[in-house]
mmCIF file with all atom_site columns, C-alpha atoms and ligand atoms in Angstrom:
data_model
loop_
_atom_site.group_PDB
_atom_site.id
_atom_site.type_symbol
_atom_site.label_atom_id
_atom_site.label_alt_id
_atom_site.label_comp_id
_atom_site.label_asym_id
_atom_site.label_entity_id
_atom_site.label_seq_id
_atom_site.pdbx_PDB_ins_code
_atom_site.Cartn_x
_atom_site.Cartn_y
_atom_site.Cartn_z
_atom_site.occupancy
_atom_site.B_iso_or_equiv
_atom_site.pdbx_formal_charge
_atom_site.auth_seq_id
_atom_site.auth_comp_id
_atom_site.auth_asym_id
_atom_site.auth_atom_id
_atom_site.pdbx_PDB_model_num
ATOM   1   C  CA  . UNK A 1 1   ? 95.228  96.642  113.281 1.00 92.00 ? 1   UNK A CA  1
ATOM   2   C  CA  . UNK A 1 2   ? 99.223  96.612  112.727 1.00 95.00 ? 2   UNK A CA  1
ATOM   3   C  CA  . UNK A 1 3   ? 99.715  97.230  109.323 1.00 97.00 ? 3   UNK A CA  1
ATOM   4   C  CA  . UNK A 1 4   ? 102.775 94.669  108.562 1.00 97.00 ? 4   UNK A CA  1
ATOM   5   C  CA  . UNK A 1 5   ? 103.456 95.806  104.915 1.00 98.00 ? 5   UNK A CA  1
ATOM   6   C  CA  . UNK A 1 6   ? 101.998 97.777  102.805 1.00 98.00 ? 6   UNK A CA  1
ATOM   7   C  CA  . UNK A 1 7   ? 101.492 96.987  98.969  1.00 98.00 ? 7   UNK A CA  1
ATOM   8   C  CA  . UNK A 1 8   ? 101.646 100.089 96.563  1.00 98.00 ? 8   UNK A CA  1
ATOM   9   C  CA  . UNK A 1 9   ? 100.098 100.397 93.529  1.00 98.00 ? 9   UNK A CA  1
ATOM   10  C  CA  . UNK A 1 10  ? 102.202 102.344 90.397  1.00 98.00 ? 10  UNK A CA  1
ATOM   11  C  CA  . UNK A 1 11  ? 100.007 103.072 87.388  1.00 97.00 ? 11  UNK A CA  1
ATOM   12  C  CA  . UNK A 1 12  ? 97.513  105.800 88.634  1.00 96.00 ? 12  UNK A CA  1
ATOM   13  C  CA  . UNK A 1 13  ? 99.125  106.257 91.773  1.00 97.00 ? 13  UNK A CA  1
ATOM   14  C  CA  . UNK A 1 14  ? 102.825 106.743 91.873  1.00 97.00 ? 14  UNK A CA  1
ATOM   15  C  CA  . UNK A 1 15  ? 103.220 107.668 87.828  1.00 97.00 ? 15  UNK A CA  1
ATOM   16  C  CA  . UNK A 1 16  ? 100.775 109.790 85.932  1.00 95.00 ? 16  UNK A CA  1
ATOM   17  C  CA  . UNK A 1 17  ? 100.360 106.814 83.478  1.00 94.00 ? 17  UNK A CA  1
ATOM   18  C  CA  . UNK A 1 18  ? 96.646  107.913 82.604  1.00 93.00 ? 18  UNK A CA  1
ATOM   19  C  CA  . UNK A 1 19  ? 97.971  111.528 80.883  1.00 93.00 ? 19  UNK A CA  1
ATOM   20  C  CA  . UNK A 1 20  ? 101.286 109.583 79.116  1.00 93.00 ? 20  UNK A CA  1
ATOM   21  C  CA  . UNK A 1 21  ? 98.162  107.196 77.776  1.00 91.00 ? 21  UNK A CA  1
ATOM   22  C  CA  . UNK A 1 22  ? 96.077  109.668 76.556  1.00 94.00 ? 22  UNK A CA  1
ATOM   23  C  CA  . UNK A 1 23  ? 98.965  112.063 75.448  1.00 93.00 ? 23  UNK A CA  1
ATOM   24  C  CA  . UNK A 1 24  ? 99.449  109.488 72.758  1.00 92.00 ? 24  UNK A CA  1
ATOM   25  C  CA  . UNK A 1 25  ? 95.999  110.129 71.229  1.00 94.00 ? 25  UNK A CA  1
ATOM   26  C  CA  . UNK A 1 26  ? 96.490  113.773 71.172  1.00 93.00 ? 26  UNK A CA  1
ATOM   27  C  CA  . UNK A 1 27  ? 94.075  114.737 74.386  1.00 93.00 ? 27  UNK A CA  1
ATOM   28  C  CA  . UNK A 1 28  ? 95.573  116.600 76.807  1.00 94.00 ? 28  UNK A CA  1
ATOM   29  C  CA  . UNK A 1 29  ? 94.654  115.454 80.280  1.00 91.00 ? 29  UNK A CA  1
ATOM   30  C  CA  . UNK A 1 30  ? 94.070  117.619 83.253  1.00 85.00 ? 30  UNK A CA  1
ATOM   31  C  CA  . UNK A 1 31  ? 92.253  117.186 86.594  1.00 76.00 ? 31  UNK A CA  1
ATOM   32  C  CA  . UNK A 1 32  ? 89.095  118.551 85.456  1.00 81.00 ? 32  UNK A CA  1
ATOM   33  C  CA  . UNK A 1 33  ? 88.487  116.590 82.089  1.00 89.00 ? 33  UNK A CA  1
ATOM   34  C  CA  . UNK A 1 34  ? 88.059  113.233 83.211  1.00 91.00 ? 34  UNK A CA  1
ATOM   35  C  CA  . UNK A 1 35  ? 84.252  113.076 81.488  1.00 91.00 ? 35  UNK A CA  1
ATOM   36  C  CA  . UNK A 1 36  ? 82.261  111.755 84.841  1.00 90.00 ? 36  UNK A CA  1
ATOM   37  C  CA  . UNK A 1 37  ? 81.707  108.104 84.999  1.00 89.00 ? 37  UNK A CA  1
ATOM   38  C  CA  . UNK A 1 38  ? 84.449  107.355 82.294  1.00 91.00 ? 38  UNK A CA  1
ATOM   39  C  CA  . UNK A 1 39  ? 86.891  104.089 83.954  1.00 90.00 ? 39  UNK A CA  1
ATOM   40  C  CA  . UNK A 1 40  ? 89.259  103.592 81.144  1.00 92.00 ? 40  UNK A CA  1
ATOM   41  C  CA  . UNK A 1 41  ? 91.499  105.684 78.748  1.00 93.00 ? 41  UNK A CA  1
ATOM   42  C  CA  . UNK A 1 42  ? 89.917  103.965 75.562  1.00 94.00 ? 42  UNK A CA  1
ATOM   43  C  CA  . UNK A 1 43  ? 86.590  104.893 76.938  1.00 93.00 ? 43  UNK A CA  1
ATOM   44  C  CA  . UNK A 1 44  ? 87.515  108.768 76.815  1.00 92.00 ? 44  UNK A CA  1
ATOM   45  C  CA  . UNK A 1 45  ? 88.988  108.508 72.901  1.00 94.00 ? 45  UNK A CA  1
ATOM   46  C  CA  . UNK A 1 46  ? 86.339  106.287 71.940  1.00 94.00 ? 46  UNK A CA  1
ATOM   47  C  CA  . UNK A 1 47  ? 88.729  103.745 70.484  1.00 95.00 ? 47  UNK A CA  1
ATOM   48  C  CA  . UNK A 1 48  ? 88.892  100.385 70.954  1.00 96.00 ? 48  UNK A CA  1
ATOM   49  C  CA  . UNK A 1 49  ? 91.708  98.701  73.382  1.00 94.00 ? 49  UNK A CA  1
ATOM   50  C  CA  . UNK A 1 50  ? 93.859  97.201  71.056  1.00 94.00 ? 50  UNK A CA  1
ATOM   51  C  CA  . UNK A 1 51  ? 93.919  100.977 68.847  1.00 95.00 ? 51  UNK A CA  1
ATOM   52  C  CA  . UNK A 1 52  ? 94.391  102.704 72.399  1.00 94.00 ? 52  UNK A CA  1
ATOM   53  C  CA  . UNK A 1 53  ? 97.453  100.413 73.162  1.00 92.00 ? 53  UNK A CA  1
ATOM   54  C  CA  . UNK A 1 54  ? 99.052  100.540 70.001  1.00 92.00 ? 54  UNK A CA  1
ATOM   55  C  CA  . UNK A 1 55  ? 101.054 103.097 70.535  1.00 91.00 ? 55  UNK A CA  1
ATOM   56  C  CA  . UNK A 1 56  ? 102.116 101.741 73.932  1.00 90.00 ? 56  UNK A CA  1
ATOM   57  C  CA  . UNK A 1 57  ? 102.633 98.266  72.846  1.00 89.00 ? 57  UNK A CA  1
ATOM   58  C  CA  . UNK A 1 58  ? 104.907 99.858  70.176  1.00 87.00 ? 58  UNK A CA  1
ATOM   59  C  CA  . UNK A 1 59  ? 106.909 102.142 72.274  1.00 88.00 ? 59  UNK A CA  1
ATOM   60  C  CA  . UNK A 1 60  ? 108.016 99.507  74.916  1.00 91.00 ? 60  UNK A CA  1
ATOM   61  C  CA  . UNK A 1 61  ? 110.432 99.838  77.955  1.00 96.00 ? 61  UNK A CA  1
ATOM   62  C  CA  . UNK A 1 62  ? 111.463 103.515 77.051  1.00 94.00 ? 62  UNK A CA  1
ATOM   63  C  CA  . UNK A 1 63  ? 107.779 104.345 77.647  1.00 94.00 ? 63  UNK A CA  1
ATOM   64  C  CA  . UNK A 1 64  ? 107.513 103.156 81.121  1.00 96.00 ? 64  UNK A CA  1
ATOM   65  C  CA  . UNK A 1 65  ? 110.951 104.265 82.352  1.00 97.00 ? 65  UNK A CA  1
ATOM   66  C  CA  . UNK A 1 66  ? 109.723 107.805 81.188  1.00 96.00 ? 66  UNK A CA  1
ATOM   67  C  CA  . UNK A 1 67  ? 106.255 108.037 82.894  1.00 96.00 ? 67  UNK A CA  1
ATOM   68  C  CA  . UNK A 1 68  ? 106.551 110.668 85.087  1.00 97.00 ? 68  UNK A CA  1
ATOM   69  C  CA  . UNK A 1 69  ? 105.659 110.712 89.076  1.00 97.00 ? 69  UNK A CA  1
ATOM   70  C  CA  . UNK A 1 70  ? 102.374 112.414 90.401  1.00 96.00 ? 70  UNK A CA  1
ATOM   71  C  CA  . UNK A 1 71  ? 103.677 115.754 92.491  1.00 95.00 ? 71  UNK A CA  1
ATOM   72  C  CA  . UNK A 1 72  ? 102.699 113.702 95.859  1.00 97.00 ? 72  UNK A CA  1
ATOM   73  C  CA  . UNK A 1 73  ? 104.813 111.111 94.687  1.00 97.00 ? 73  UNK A CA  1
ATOM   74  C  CA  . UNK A 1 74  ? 107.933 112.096 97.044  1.00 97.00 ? 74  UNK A CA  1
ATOM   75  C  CA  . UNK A 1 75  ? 105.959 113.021 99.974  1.00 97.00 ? 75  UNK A CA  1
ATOM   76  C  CA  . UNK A 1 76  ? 103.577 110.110 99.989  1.00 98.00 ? 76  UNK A CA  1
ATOM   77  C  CA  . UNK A 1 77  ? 106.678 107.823 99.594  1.00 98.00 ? 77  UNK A CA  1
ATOM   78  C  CA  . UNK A 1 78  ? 108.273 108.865 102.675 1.00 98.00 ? 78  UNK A CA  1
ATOM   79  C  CA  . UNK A 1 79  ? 105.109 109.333 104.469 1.00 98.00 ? 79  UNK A CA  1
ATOM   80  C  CA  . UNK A 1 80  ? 104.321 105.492 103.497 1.00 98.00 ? 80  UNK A CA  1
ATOM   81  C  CA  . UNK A 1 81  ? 107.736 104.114 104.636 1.00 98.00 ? 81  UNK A CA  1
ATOM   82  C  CA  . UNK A 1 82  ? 106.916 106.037 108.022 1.00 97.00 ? 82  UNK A CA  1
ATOM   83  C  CA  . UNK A 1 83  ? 103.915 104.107 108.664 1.00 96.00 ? 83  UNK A CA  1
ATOM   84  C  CA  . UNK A 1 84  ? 105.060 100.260 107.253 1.00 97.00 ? 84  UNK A CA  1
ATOM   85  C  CA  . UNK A 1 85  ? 107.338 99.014  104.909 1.00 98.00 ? 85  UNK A CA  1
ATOM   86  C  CA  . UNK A 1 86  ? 106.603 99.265  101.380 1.00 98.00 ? 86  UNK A CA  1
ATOM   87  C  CA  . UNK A 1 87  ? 107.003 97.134  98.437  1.00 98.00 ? 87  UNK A CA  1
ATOM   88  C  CA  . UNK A 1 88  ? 105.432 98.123  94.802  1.00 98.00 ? 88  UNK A CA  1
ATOM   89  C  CA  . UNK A 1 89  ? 102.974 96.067  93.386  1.00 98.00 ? 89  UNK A CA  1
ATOM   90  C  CA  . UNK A 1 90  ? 102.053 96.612  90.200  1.00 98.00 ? 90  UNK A CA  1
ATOM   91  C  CA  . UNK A 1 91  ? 101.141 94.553  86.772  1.00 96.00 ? 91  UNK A CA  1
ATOM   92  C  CA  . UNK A 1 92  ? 103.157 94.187  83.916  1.00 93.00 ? 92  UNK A CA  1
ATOM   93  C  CA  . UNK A 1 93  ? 100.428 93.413  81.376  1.00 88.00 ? 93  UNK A CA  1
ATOM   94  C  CA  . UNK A 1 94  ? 101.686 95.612  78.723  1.00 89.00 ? 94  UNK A CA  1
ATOM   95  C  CA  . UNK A 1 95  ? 104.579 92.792  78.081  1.00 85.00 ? 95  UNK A CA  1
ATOM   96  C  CA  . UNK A 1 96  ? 108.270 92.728  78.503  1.00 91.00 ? 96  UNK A CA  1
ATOM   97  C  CA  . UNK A 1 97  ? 108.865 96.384  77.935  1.00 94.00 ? 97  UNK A CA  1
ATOM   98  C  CA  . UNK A 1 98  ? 106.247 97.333  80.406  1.00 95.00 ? 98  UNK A CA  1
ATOM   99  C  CA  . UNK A 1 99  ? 107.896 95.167  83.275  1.00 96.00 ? 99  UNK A CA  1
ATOM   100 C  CA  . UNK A 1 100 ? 111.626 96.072  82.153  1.00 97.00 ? 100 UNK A CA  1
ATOM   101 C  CA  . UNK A 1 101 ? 110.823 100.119 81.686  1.00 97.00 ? 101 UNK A CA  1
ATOM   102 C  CA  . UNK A 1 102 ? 109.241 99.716  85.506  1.00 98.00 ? 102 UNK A CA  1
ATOM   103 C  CA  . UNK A 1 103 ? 112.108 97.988  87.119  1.00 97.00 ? 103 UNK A CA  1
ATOM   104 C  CA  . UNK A 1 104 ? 114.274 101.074 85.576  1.00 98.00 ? 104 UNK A CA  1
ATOM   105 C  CA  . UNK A 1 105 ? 111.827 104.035 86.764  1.00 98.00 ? 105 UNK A CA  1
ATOM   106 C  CA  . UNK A 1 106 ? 112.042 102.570 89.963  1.00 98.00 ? 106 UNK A CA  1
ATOM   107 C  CA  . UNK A 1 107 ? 116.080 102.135 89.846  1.00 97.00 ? 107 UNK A CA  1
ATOM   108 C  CA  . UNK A 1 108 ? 115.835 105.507 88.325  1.00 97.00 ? 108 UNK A CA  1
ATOM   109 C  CA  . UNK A 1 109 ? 114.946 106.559 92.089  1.00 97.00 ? 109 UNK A CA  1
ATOM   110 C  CA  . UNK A 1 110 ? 115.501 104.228 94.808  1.00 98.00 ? 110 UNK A CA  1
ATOM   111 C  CA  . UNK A 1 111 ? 119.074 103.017 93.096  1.00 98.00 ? 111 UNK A CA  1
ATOM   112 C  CA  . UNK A 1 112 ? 120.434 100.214 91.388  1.00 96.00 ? 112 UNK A CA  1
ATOM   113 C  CA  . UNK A 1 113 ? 120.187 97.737  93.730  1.00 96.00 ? 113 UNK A CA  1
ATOM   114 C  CA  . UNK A 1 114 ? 116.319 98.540  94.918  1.00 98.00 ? 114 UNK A CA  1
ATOM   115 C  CA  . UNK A 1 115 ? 114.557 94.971  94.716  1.00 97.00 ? 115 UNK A CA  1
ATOM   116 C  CA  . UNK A 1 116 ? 111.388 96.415  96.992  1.00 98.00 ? 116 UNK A CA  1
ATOM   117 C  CA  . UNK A 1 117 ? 108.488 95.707  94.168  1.00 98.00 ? 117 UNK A CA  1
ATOM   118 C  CA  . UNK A 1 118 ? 106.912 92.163  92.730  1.00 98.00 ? 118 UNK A CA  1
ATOM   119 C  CA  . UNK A 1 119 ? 105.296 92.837  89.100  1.00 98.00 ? 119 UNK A CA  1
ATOM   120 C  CA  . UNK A 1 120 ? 101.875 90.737  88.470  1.00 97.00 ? 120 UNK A CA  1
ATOM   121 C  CA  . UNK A 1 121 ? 98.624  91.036  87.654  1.00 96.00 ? 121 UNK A CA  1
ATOM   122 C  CA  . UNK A 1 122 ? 97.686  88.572  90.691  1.00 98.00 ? 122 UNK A CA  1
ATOM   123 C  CA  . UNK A 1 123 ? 97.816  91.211  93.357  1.00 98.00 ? 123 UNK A CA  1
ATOM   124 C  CA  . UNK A 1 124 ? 95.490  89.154  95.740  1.00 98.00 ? 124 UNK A CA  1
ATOM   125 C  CA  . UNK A 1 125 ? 98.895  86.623  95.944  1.00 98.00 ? 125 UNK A CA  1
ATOM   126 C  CA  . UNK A 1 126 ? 100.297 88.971  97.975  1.00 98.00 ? 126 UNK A CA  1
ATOM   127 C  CA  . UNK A 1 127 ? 97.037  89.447  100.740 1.00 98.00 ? 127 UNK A CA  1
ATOM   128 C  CA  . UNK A 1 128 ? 97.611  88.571  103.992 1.00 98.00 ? 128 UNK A CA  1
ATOM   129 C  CA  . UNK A 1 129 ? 96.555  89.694  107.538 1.00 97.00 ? 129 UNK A CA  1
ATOM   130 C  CA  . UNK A 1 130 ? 98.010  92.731  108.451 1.00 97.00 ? 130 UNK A CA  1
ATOM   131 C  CA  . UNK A 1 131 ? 98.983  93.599  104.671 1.00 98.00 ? 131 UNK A CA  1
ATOM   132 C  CA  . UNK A 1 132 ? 97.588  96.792  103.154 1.00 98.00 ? 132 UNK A CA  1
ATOM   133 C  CA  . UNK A 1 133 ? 97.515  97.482  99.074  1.00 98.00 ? 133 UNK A CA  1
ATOM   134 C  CA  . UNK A 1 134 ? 96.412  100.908 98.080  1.00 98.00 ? 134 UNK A CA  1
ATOM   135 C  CA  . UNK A 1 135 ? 95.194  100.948 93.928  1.00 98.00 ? 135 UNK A CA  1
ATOM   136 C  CA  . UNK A 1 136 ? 93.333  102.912 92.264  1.00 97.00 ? 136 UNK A CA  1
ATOM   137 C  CA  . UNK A 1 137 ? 91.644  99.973  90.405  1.00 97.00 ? 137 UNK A CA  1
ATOM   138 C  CA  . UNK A 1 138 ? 88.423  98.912  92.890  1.00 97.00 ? 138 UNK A CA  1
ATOM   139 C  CA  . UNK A 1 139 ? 88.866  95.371  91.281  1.00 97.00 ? 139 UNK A CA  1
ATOM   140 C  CA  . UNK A 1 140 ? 91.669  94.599  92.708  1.00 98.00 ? 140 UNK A CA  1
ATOM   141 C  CA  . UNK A 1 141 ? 90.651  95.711  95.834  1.00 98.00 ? 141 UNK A CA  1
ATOM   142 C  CA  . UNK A 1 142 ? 88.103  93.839  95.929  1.00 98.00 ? 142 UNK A CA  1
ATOM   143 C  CA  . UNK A 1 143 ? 90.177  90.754  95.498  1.00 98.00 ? 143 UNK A CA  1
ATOM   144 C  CA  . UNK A 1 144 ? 92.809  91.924  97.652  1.00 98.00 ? 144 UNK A CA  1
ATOM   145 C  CA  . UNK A 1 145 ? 90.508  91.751  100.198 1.00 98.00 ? 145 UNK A CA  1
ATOM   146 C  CA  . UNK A 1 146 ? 88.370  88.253  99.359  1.00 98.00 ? 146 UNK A CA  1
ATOM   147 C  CA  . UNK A 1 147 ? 91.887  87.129  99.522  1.00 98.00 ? 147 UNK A CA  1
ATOM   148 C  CA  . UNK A 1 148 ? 91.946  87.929  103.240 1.00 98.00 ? 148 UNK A CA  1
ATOM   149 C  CA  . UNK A 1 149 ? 94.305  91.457  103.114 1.00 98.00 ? 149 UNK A CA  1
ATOM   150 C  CA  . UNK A 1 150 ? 92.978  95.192  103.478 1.00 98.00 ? 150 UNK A CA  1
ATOM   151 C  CA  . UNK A 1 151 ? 92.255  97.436  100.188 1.00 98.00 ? 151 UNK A CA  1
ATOM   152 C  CA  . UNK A 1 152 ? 92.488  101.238 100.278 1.00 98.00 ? 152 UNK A CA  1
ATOM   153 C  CA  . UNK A 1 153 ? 91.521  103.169 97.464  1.00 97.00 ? 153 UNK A CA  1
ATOM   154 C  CA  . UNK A 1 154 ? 93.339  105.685 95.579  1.00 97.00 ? 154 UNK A CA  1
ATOM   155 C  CA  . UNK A 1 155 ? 90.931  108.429 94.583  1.00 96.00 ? 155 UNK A CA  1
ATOM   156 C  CA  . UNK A 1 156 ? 91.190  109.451 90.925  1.00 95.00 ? 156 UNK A CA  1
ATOM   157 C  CA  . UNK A 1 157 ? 88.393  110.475 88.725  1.00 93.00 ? 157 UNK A CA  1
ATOM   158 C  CA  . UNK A 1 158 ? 88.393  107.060 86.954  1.00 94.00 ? 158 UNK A CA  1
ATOM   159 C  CA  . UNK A 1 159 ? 87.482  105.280 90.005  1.00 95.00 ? 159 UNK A CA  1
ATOM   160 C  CA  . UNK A 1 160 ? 85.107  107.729 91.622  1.00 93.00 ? 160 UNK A CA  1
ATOM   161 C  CA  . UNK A 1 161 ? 82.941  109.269 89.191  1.00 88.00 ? 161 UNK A CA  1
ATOM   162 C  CA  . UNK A 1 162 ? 82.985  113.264 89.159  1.00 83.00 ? 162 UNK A CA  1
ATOM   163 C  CA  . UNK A 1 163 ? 86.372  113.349 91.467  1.00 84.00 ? 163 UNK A CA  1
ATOM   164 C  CA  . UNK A 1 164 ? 88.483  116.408 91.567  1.00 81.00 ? 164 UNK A CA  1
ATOM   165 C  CA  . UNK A 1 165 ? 90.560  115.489 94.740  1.00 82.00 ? 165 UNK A CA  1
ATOM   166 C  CA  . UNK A 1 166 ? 93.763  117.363 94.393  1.00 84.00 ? 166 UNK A CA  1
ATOM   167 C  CA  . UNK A 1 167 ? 95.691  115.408 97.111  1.00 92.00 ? 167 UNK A CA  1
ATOM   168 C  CA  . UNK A 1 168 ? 94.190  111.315 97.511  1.00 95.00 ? 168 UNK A CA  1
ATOM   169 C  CA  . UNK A 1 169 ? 97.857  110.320 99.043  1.00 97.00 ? 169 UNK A CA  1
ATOM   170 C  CA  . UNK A 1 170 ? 96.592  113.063 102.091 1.00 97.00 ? 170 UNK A CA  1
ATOM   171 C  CA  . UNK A 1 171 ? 93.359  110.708 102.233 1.00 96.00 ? 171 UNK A CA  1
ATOM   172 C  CA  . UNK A 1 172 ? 95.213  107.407 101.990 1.00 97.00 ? 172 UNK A CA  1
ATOM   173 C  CA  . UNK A 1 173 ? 97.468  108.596 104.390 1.00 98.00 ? 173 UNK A CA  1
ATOM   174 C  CA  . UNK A 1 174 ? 94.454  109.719 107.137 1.00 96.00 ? 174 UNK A CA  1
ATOM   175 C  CA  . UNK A 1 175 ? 92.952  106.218 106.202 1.00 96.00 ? 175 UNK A CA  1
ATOM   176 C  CA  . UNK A 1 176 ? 96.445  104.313 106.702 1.00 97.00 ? 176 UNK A CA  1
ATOM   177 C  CA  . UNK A 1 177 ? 96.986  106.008 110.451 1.00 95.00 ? 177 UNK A CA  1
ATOM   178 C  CA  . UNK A 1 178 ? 92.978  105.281 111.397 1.00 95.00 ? 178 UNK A CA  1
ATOM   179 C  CA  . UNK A 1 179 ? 93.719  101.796 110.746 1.00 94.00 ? 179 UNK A CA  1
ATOM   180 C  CA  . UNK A 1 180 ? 96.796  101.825 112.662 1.00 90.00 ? 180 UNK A CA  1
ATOM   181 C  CA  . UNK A 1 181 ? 94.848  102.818 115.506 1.00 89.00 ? 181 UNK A CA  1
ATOM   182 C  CA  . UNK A 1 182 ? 92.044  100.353 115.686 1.00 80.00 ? 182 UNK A CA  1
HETATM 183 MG MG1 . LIG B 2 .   ? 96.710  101.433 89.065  1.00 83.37 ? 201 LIG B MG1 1
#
């Protein structure tokens, strides 16, 4: 298939959101603790959402412009951009601070006048033949595809139970050129 554009997730994938989260509550995240089978944040404090936001919902814009990128975050960018162009697609559900502090980290590194991303929760808007979005949520996938475009997961423990991948963007990447090719 020729992959037309390619759709790239942020939280999970891009910016170590899930250790900024947690970081909050006083756990300190690493590859290895992820407690198997665990999806969400709150899950792994044992709090409920709304406590598990809090301090996020409180912080606002400064917290999102500060998240910082995984280490395969260079690397898989230009690797991406080789293969398709890319646009980030990501949700801005934490409110007006989440959506402003993105727009800056991503100004922050692609420059003032970058415009490449669309924030909303209705990723499947965006499927279309020949359009790829790689997440790390499987939900979205899933609709991403019903909605007639091609998902590719992002490993990360909280989507595949007992995961210690090291490099996913290496797997995306080997996924993104077998498509290519077929
Ligand atoms: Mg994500």
């Amino acid at each position: 298939m020729k992959i037309k554009q390619i759709y790239l997730d942020m939280d999970g994938v891009v910016v170590d959101l899930h250790t900024a989260f947690l970081a909050n509550h006083g756990f300190v995240l690493t590859e290895e603790n992820w407690p198997v089978g665990y999806k969400k944040g709150s899950q792994v404090m044992g709090m409920s959402q709304e406590e598990f936001d809090a301090p996020i919902m409180k912080a606002g814009a400064t917290f999102w412009q500060g998240l910082k990128p995984y280490g395969w975050f260079e690397e898989f960018w230009q690797e991406l951009n080789a293969i398709a162009p890319v646009c980030y697609l990501s949700s801005p559900e934490y409110g007006p601070g989440c959506a402003g502090g993105k727009v800056k980290w991503m100004q922050e590194r692609h420059g003032e006048e970058f415009g490449d991303f669309v924030l909303t929760s209705r990723k499947e808007l965006l499927a279309a033949p020949g359009c790829v979005l790689i997440d790390d949520t499987i939900r979205n996938l899933e609709k991403f595809e019903a909605a007639g475009g091609r998902g590719v997961l992002f490993e990360r423990p909280w989507n595949t139970p007992g995961s210690r991948e090291r490099a996913p963007h290496k797997q995306v990447l080997a996924q993104l050129k077998a498509l290519a090719t077929h």
